[in-house]
Structure formats: C-alpha cells, structure tokens
Amino acid sequence: MLNKYARAFFTRVLTPFAAFLIRRGVSPDTVTLLGTAGVMAGALVFYPRGEFFWGTVVITLFVFSDLVDGNMARQLGRSSRWGAFLDSTLDRVADGAIFGGFALWYAGGGDDNVLCAVSIFCLASGQVVSYTKARGESIGLPVAVNGLVERAERLVISLVAAGFAGLHKFGVPGIQYLLPVALWIVAVGSLVTLIQRVVTVRRESAEAEAAADAPESASQGSEAAK
C-alpha cells in the first residue's frame, strides 16, 4: 500500500527537485550513492549512541534519494538495468546499516541482548525477503505476492518509532518503548512475508512444471493413439 500510494505522491512532489539536479549536471547514480552514504552515516553514527531522533532526521532526508534518482533517470530517458541493479543493491546496504545501528545500540548502551537479537533478525530477514522475490523472478516465476511487510513498511515502522523514541531524551516520558515494539512488529511481519513468498514460489513452480508437462503428456497420448 505504501509503495502504491506514498511513492506516487512523493514522486510528484520531488519531480521539480529532480529536474533542478539534472540542470546542475548531477547524475542519478551520484544521487543513489550519496543517498546511501547519508543513510549509513545517520544510522551508524547516531543510532549506536542512542541518538534516535537526530539519526532518524538525517536518515529520512537521505531516504528520499531513492525516489529522486529514479525520477531523474526517467526524465533523462536513461532508465537502465545498471541503474536498477545499483539502486536495489544499495537499498540492501542502507537497510543493513539501519538495523545494524539498532543492534549496536542494544549490544552496547542499550544493554538488551534480546532486542539486539531481534534487530539482527530484522536485518537478516529483510535481506532474505528481498532475495526470495529476486531469486524467484530470476528462474522465471512472477512471485505474484507482495506480503505483509515489504521494504517501505519496514522502514516507515522502524524510522517513525525510532524518531519518536528519541524524544525521550527531550523529556517525553515512556516513549522510548515505541522502538522495541516496532522492532518486534517488523520481525514478525518480515517472517510472515518470508513465508508468504516461499509458499507462493512453491505454488508457482509447481504450476509451471505442470504446465510444461501437459504438452508432453498430450503428445505422448497422441502418439499412442496412432
């Protein structure tokens, strides 16, 4: 739902900014690289120190580069396999940095081994969820399911919770518990999504094999009739 509606809205909003960068000679790949670097800096500099509010502000500013670079490529008519590959690959790097930052906090100052493990699970499951779709498509299957929690949902849930949790340092009581709740939600949602995609790939592969065997069986039946 977020991919369908939020992405379309922000794409329209950011189109003038994308056009401005094009006029200044900035390439889409440059925006992709800078955006990923900014997300990694926000996650790995601020989050391990428990500075969730400011870390989320920095990350949010750079997350929008994921929409800007694609917008620029379309305006330039340069949409390519390389651009899609680079964007998708660096998305995984950025996601890893965000959940890695959470894990470092709970392994250190946050002093909570369970939440550290949950953060690592969120990191790993997010990568695997993306891999299942990519791998399924690479073997010719449509993988016609989105799942409960995709990348957009993982980021929004985690970043919104982290940003609000960071307000605890400004004197807002009790709000720090939002982040642990969000991490559990993302972990469970990612697990459900992974199961949904694995089941879908299994079903689609069985259907594809059955469809491939059908003409052969029909041909054999025709030969036997002769």
PDB file of C-alpha atoms in Angstrom:
ATOM      1  CA  MET A   1       0.000   0.000   0.000  1.00  0.00           C
ATOM      2  CA  LEU A   2       2.840   2.382   0.852  1.00  0.00           C
ATOM      3  CA  ASN A   3       4.636   1.501  -2.373  1.00  0.00           C
ATOM      4  CA  LYS A   4       1.478   2.143  -4.392  1.00  0.00           C
ATOM      5  CA  TYR A   5       0.260   5.427  -2.887  1.00  0.00           C
ATOM      6  CA  ALA A   6       3.071   7.083  -0.906  1.00  0.00           C
ATOM      7  CA  ARG A   7       5.672   6.508  -3.614  1.00  0.00           C
ATOM      8  CA  ALA A   8       3.411   8.048  -6.268  1.00  0.00           C
ATOM      9  CA  PHE A   9       2.708  11.096  -4.077  1.00  0.00           C
ATOM     10  CA  PHE A  10       6.325  11.806  -3.192  1.00  0.00           C
ATOM     11  CA  THR A  11       7.445  11.189  -6.757  1.00  0.00           C
ATOM     12  CA  ARG A  12       5.194  14.071  -7.887  1.00  0.00           C
ATOM     13  CA  VAL A  13       6.405  16.285  -5.051  1.00  0.00           C
ATOM     14  CA  LEU A  14      10.091  15.610  -5.753  1.00  0.00           C
ATOM     15  CA  THR A  15       9.918  15.967  -9.546  1.00  0.00           C
ATOM     16  CA  PRO A  16      10.915  19.689  -9.518  1.00  0.00           C
ATOM     17  CA  PHE A  17      13.913  18.909  -7.272  1.00  0.00           C
ATOM     18  CA  ALA A  18      14.959  16.081  -9.600  1.00  0.00           C
ATOM     19  CA  ALA A  19      14.747  18.479 -12.561  1.00  0.00           C
ATOM     20  CA  PHE A  20      16.871  21.023 -10.647  1.00  0.00           C
ATOM     21  CA  LEU A  21      19.619  18.418 -10.077  1.00  0.00           C
ATOM     22  CA  ILE A  22      19.559  17.457 -13.746  1.00  0.00           C
ATOM     23  CA  ARG A  23      20.067  21.092 -14.745  1.00  0.00           C
ATOM     24  CA  ARG A  24      23.089  21.202 -12.417  1.00  0.00           C
ATOM     25  CA  GLY A  25      24.612  18.193 -14.149  1.00  0.00           C
ATOM     26  CA  VAL A  26      24.121  15.718 -11.302  1.00  0.00           C
ATOM     27  CA  SER A  27      23.683  12.099 -12.411  1.00  0.00           C
ATOM     28  CA  PRO A  28      21.134   9.649 -10.971  1.00  0.00           C
ATOM     29  CA  ASP A  29      23.938   7.286  -9.899  1.00  0.00           C
ATOM     30  CA  THR A  30      25.542  10.087  -7.900  1.00  0.00           C
ATOM     31  CA  VAL A  31      22.272  10.693  -6.061  1.00  0.00           C
ATOM     32  CA  THR A  32      21.959   6.968  -5.349  1.00  0.00           C
ATOM     33  CA  LEU A  33      25.472   6.780  -3.903  1.00  0.00           C
ATOM     34  CA  LEU A  34      25.143   9.953  -1.839  1.00  0.00           C
ATOM     35  CA  GLY A  35      21.749   8.884  -0.531  1.00  0.00           C
ATOM     36  CA  THR A  36      23.082   5.538   0.637  1.00  0.00           C
ATOM     37  CA  ALA A  37      26.107   7.170   2.252  1.00  0.00           C
ATOM     38  CA  GLY A  38      23.838   9.604   4.101  1.00  0.00           C
ATOM     39  CA  VAL A  39      21.574   6.832   5.393  1.00  0.00           C
ATOM     40  CA  MET A  40      24.572   4.824   6.561  1.00  0.00           C
ATOM     41  CA  ALA A  41      26.059   7.844   8.320  1.00  0.00           C
ATOM     42  CA  GLY A  42      22.795   8.660  10.083  1.00  0.00           C
ATOM     43  CA  ALA A  43      22.315   5.052  11.182  1.00  0.00           C
ATOM     44  CA  LEU A  44      25.858   4.146  12.199  1.00  0.00           C
ATOM     45  CA  VAL A  45      26.878   7.458  13.751  1.00  0.00           C
ATOM     46  CA  PHE A  46      23.738   8.326  15.723  1.00  0.00           C
ATOM     47  CA  TYR A  47      21.895   5.081  16.470  1.00  0.00           C
ATOM     48  CA  PRO A  48      24.719   3.233  18.292  1.00  0.00           C
ATOM     49  CA  ARG A  49      24.863   6.216  20.688  1.00  0.00           C
ATOM     50  CA  GLY A  50      21.133   6.179  21.324  1.00  0.00           C
ATOM     51  CA  GLU A  51      20.573   9.426  19.386  1.00  0.00           C
ATOM     52  CA  PHE A  52      17.469   8.113  17.667  1.00  0.00           C
ATOM     53  CA  PHE A  53      15.752  11.425  16.958  1.00  0.00           C
ATOM     54  CA  TRP A  54      18.616  13.106  15.137  1.00  0.00           C
ATOM     55  CA  GLY A  55      19.648   9.867  13.458  1.00  0.00           C
ATOM     56  CA  THR A  56      16.135   9.471  12.068  1.00  0.00           C
ATOM     57  CA  VAL A  57      16.079  13.071  10.841  1.00  0.00           C
ATOM     58  CA  VAL A  58      19.308  12.522   8.908  1.00  0.00           C
ATOM     59  CA  ILE A  59      18.198   9.161   7.532  1.00  0.00           C
ATOM     60  CA  THR A  60      14.786  10.471   6.448  1.00  0.00           C
ATOM     61  CA  LEU A  61      16.364  13.293   4.474  1.00  0.00           C
ATOM     62  CA  PHE A  62      18.526  10.849   2.533  1.00  0.00           C
ATOM     63  CA  VAL A  63      15.922   8.100   2.147  1.00  0.00           C
ATOM     64  CA  PHE A  64      14.095  10.302  -0.367  1.00  0.00           C
ATOM     65  CA  SER A  65      17.063   9.940  -2.714  1.00  0.00           C
ATOM     66  CA  ASP A  66      15.581   6.531  -3.533  1.00  0.00           C
ATOM     67  CA  LEU A  67      12.743   8.383  -5.268  1.00  0.00           C
ATOM     68  CA  VAL A  68      14.816  11.231  -6.679  1.00  0.00           C
ATOM     69  CA  ASP A  69      17.330   9.079  -8.598  1.00  0.00           C
ATOM     70  CA  GLY A  70      14.601   7.094 -10.351  1.00  0.00           C
ATOM     71  CA  ASN A  71      12.735  10.292 -11.165  1.00  0.00           C
ATOM     72  CA  MET A  72      15.891  11.771 -12.671  1.00  0.00           C
ATOM     73  CA  ALA A  73      16.525   8.660 -14.769  1.00  0.00           C
ATOM     74  CA  ARG A  74      13.002   8.789 -16.184  1.00  0.00           C
ATOM     75  CA  GLN A  75      13.281  12.488 -17.011  1.00  0.00           C
ATOM     76  CA  LEU A  76      16.592  11.835 -18.766  1.00  0.00           C
ATOM     77  CA  GLY A  77      15.257   8.742 -20.515  1.00  0.00           C
ATOM     78  CA  ARG A  78      18.145   6.747 -19.066  1.00  0.00           C
ATOM     79  CA  SER A  79      16.335   4.039 -17.111  1.00  0.00           C
ATOM     80  CA  SER A  80      18.662   1.053 -17.359  1.00  0.00           C
ATOM     81  CA  ARG A  81      19.385  -2.364 -15.934  1.00  0.00           C
ATOM     82  CA  TRP A  82      22.540  -0.979 -14.341  1.00  0.00           C
ATOM     83  CA  GLY A  83      20.631   1.799 -12.563  1.00  0.00           C
ATOM     84  CA  ALA A  84      18.024  -0.648 -11.279  1.00  0.00           C
ATOM     85  CA  PHE A  85      20.757  -3.024 -10.098  1.00  0.00           C
ATOM     86  CA  LEU A  86      22.729  -0.291  -8.338  1.00  0.00           C
ATOM     87  CA  ASP A  87      19.631   1.130  -6.668  1.00  0.00           C
ATOM     88  CA  SER A  88      18.407  -2.255  -5.445  1.00  0.00           C
ATOM     89  CA  THR A  89      21.841  -3.295  -4.189  1.00  0.00           C
ATOM     90  CA  LEU A  90      22.440  -0.090  -2.242  1.00  0.00           C
ATOM     91  CA  ASP A  91      18.923  -0.286  -0.772  1.00  0.00           C
ATOM     92  CA  ARG A  92      20.014  -3.517   0.915  1.00  0.00           C
ATOM     93  CA  VAL A  93      23.166  -1.807   2.200  1.00  0.00           C
ATOM     94  CA  ALA A  94      21.140   1.076   3.661  1.00  0.00           C
ATOM     95  CA  ASP A  95      18.647  -1.281   5.318  1.00  0.00           C
ATOM     96  CA  GLY A  96      21.502  -3.244   6.839  1.00  0.00           C
ATOM     97  CA  ALA A  97      23.013  -0.069   8.274  1.00  0.00           C
ATOM     98  CA  ILE A  98      19.719   0.979   9.898  1.00  0.00           C
ATOM     99  CA  PHE A  99      19.054  -2.312  11.668  1.00  0.00           C
ATOM    100  CA  GLY A 100      22.757  -2.741  12.322  1.00  0.00           C
ATOM    101  CA  GLY A 101      22.683   0.605  14.125  1.00  0.00           C
ATOM    102  CA  PHE A 102      19.830  -0.615  16.320  1.00  0.00           C
ATOM    103  CA  ALA A 103      21.720  -3.838  17.060  1.00  0.00           C
ATOM    104  CA  LEU A 104      24.861  -1.913  18.041  1.00  0.00           C
ATOM    105  CA  TRP A 105      22.853   0.225  20.453  1.00  0.00           C
ATOM    106  CA  TYR A 106      21.238  -2.731  22.182  1.00  0.00           C
ATOM    107  CA  ALA A 107      24.561  -4.592  22.258  1.00  0.00           C
ATOM    108  CA  GLY A 108      26.168  -1.570  23.933  1.00  0.00           C
ATOM    109  CA  GLY A 109      24.498   1.313  25.732  1.00  0.00           C
ATOM    110  CA  GLY A 110      21.001  -0.119  25.317  1.00  0.00           C
ATOM    111  CA  ASP A 111      22.140  -3.275  27.144  1.00  0.00           C
ATOM    112  CA  ASP A 112      19.436  -5.624  25.881  1.00  0.00           C
ATOM    113  CA  ASN A 113      20.595  -8.846  24.244  1.00  0.00           C
ATOM    114  CA  VAL A 114      17.061  -9.876  23.250  1.00  0.00           C
ATOM    115  CA  LEU A 115      16.414  -6.644  21.343  1.00  0.00           C
ATOM    116  CA  CYS A 116      19.891  -6.882  19.851  1.00  0.00           C
ATOM    117  CA  ALA A 117      18.928 -10.324  18.515  1.00  0.00           C
ATOM    118  CA  VAL A 118      15.563  -9.006  17.258  1.00  0.00           C
ATOM    119  CA  SER A 119      17.360  -6.173  15.431  1.00  0.00           C
ATOM    120  CA  ILE A 120      19.723  -8.663  13.787  1.00  0.00           C
ATOM    121  CA  PHE A 121      16.752 -10.823  12.802  1.00  0.00           C
ATOM    122  CA  CYS A 122      15.094  -7.769  11.221  1.00  0.00           C
ATOM    123  CA  LEU A 123      18.294  -7.084   9.294  1.00  0.00           C
ATOM    124  CA  ALA A 124      18.685 -10.661   8.064  1.00  0.00           C
ATOM    125  CA  SER A 125      15.014 -11.350   7.324  1.00  0.00           C
ATOM    126  CA  GLY A 126      14.709  -8.126   5.340  1.00  0.00           C
ATOM    127  CA  GLN A 127      17.572  -9.227   3.096  1.00  0.00           C
ATOM    128  CA  VAL A 128      16.102 -12.704   2.656  1.00  0.00           C
ATOM    129  CA  VAL A 129      12.611 -11.360   1.894  1.00  0.00           C
ATOM    130  CA  SER A 130      14.085  -9.301  -0.937  1.00  0.00           C
ATOM    131  CA  TYR A 131      16.182 -12.248  -2.124  1.00  0.00           C
ATOM    132  CA  THR A 132      13.219 -14.629  -2.359  1.00  0.00           C
ATOM    133  CA  LYS A 133      11.438 -12.334  -4.813  1.00  0.00           C
ATOM    134  CA  ALA A 134      14.580 -11.630  -6.848  1.00  0.00           C
ATOM    135  CA  ARG A 135      15.530 -15.304  -6.977  1.00  0.00           C
ATOM    136  CA  GLY A 136      12.011 -16.387  -7.874  1.00  0.00           C
ATOM    137  CA  GLU A 137      11.864 -13.889 -10.723  1.00  0.00           C
ATOM    138  CA  SER A 138      15.322 -14.952 -11.931  1.00  0.00           C
ATOM    139  CA  ILE A 139      14.047 -18.508 -12.519  1.00  0.00           C
ATOM    140  CA  GLY A 140      11.088 -17.223 -14.489  1.00  0.00           C
ATOM    141  CA  LEU A 141       8.351 -17.079 -11.864  1.00  0.00           C
ATOM    142  CA  PRO A 142       6.149 -13.986 -11.333  1.00  0.00           C
ATOM    143  CA  VAL A 143       6.226 -14.227  -7.496  1.00  0.00           C
ATOM    144  CA  ALA A 144       2.794 -12.617  -7.531  1.00  0.00           C
ATOM    145  CA  VAL A 145       2.611 -11.641  -3.872  1.00  0.00           C
ATOM    146  CA  ASN A 146       3.788  -8.573  -2.011  1.00  0.00           C
ATOM    147  CA  GLY A 147       3.476  -9.843   1.531  1.00  0.00           C
ATOM    148  CA  LEU A 148       2.579  -8.272   4.832  1.00  0.00           C
ATOM    149  CA  VAL A 149       5.702  -6.170   5.433  1.00  0.00           C
ATOM    150  CA  GLU A 150       7.811  -5.022   2.489  1.00  0.00           C
ATOM    151  CA  ARG A 151      10.749  -2.623   2.496  1.00  0.00           C
ATOM    152  CA  ALA A 152       8.621   0.523   2.641  1.00  0.00           C
ATOM    153  CA  GLU A 153       6.684  -0.776   5.644  1.00  0.00           C
ATOM    154  CA  ARG A 154       9.864  -1.923   7.397  1.00  0.00           C
ATOM    155  CA  LEU A 155      11.431   1.498   7.005  1.00  0.00           C
ATOM    156  CA  VAL A 156       8.375   3.542   7.952  1.00  0.00           C
ATOM    157  CA  ILE A 157       7.569   1.483  11.051  1.00  0.00           C
ATOM    158  CA  SER A 158      11.185   1.437  12.246  1.00  0.00           C
ATOM    159  CA  LEU A 159      12.097   5.037  11.480  1.00  0.00           C
ATOM    160  CA  VAL A 160       8.884   6.562  12.840  1.00  0.00           C
ATOM    161  CA  ALA A 161       9.239   4.555  16.048  1.00  0.00           C
ATOM    162  CA  ALA A 162      12.929   5.433  16.363  1.00  0.00           C
ATOM    163  CA  GLY A 163      12.272   9.121  15.799  1.00  0.00           C
ATOM    164  CA  PHE A 164       9.579   9.267  18.457  1.00  0.00           C
ATOM    165  CA  ALA A 165      11.619   7.103  20.836  1.00  0.00           C
ATOM    166  CA  GLY A 166      14.393   9.659  20.516  1.00  0.00           C
ATOM    167  CA  LEU A 167      12.110  12.280  22.055  1.00  0.00           C
ATOM    168  CA  HIS A 168      12.710  10.532  25.386  1.00  0.00           C
ATOM    169  CA  LYS A 169      15.963  12.488  25.612  1.00  0.00           C
ATOM    170  CA  PHE A 170      13.933  15.684  25.334  1.00  0.00           C
ATOM    171  CA  GLY A 171      11.912  14.744  28.380  1.00  0.00           C
ATOM    172  CA  VAL A 172       8.956  12.890  26.854  1.00  0.00           C
ATOM    173  CA  PRO A 173       8.253  10.020  29.305  1.00  0.00           C
ATOM    174  CA  GLY A 174       7.648   6.409  28.319  1.00  0.00           C
ATOM    175  CA  ILE A 175       8.009   6.991  24.598  1.00  0.00           C
ATOM    176  CA  GLN A 176      11.282   5.066  24.379  1.00  0.00           C
ATOM    177  CA  TYR A 177       9.305   1.808  24.371  1.00  0.00           C
ATOM    178  CA  LEU A 178       7.990   2.519  20.879  1.00  0.00           C
ATOM    179  CA  LEU A 179      11.198   1.293  19.247  1.00  0.00           C
ATOM    180  CA  PRO A 180      11.233  -2.164  20.881  1.00  0.00           C
ATOM    181  CA  VAL A 181       7.558  -2.628  19.960  1.00  0.00           C
ATOM    182  CA  ALA A 182       8.286  -1.573  16.375  1.00  0.00           C
ATOM    183  CA  LEU A 183      11.222  -3.962  16.074  1.00  0.00           C
ATOM    184  CA  TRP A 184       9.069  -6.871  17.217  1.00  0.00           C
ATOM    185  CA  ILE A 185       6.367  -5.880  14.718  1.00  0.00           C
ATOM    186  CA  VAL A 186       8.898  -5.701  11.884  1.00  0.00           C
ATOM    187  CA  ALA A 187      10.446  -9.031  12.905  1.00  0.00           C
ATOM    188  CA  VAL A 188       7.118 -10.858  12.984  1.00  0.00           C
ATOM    189  CA  GLY A 189       5.882  -9.121   9.826  1.00  0.00           C
ATOM    190  CA  SER A 190       9.074  -9.987   7.964  1.00  0.00           C
ATOM    191  CA  LEU A 191       8.765 -13.626   8.995  1.00  0.00           C
ATOM    192  CA  VAL A 192       5.161 -13.744   7.765  1.00  0.00           C
ATOM    193  CA  THR A 193       6.179 -12.077   4.490  1.00  0.00           C
ATOM    194  CA  LEU A 194       9.014 -14.553   4.008  1.00  0.00           C
ATOM    195  CA  ILE A 195       6.631 -17.478   4.494  1.00  0.00           C
ATOM    196  CA  GLN A 196       4.123 -15.903   2.085  1.00  0.00           C
ATOM    197  CA  ARG A 197       6.755 -15.561  -0.629  1.00  0.00           C
ATOM    198  CA  VAL A 198       8.205 -19.047  -0.139  1.00  0.00           C
ATOM    199  CA  VAL A 199       4.708 -20.582  -0.340  1.00  0.00           C
ATOM    200  CA  THR A 200       3.957 -18.520  -3.464  1.00  0.00           C
ATOM    201  CA  VAL A 201       7.176 -19.585  -5.189  1.00  0.00           C
ATOM    202  CA  ARG A 202       6.479 -23.221  -4.343  1.00  0.00           C
ATOM    203  CA  ARG A 203       2.954 -22.978  -5.774  1.00  0.00           C
ATOM    204  CA  GLU A 204       4.057 -21.103  -8.907  1.00  0.00           C
ATOM    205  CA  SER A 205       6.918 -23.514  -9.566  1.00  0.00           C
ATOM    206  CA  ALA A 206       4.556 -26.491  -9.265  1.00  0.00           C
ATOM    207  CA  GLU A 207       2.104 -24.809 -11.656  1.00  0.00           C
ATOM    208  CA  ALA A 208       4.888 -24.015 -14.128  1.00  0.00           C
ATOM    209  CA  GLU A 209       6.165 -27.600 -14.062  1.00  0.00           C
ATOM    210  CA  ALA A 210       2.631 -28.962 -14.503  1.00  0.00           C
ATOM    211  CA  ALA A 211       2.068 -26.641 -17.472  1.00  0.00           C
ATOM    212  CA  ALA A 212       5.362 -27.766 -19.024  1.00  0.00           C
ATOM    213  CA  ASP A 213       4.491 -31.447 -18.571  1.00  0.00           C
ATOM    214  CA  ALA A 214       0.988 -31.082 -20.047  1.00  0.00           C
ATOM    215  CA  PRO A 215       2.045 -30.698 -23.749  1.00  0.00           C
ATOM    216  CA  GLU A 216       4.473 -33.607 -23.410  1.00  0.00           C
ATOM    217  CA  SER A 217       1.750 -35.843 -21.955  1.00  0.00           C
ATOM    218  CA  ALA A 218      -0.651 -34.781 -24.702  1.00  0.00           C
ATOM    219  CA  SER A 219       1.979 -35.525 -27.337  1.00  0.00           C
ATOM    220  CA  GLN A 220       2.652 -38.978 -25.908  1.00  0.00           C
ATOM    221  CA  GLY A 221      -1.082 -39.679 -25.820  1.00  0.00           C
ATOM    222  CA  SER A 222      -1.390 -38.684 -29.480  1.00  0.00           C
ATOM    223  CA  GLU A 223       1.477 -40.981 -30.474  1.00  0.00           C
ATOM    224  CA  ALA A 224      -0.076 -43.874 -28.562  1.00  0.00           C
ATOM    225  CA  ALA A 225      -3.394 -43.333 -30.359  1.00  0.00           C
ATOM    226  CA  LYS A 226      -1.639 -43.755 -33.699  1.00  0.00           C
TER     227      LYS A 226
END
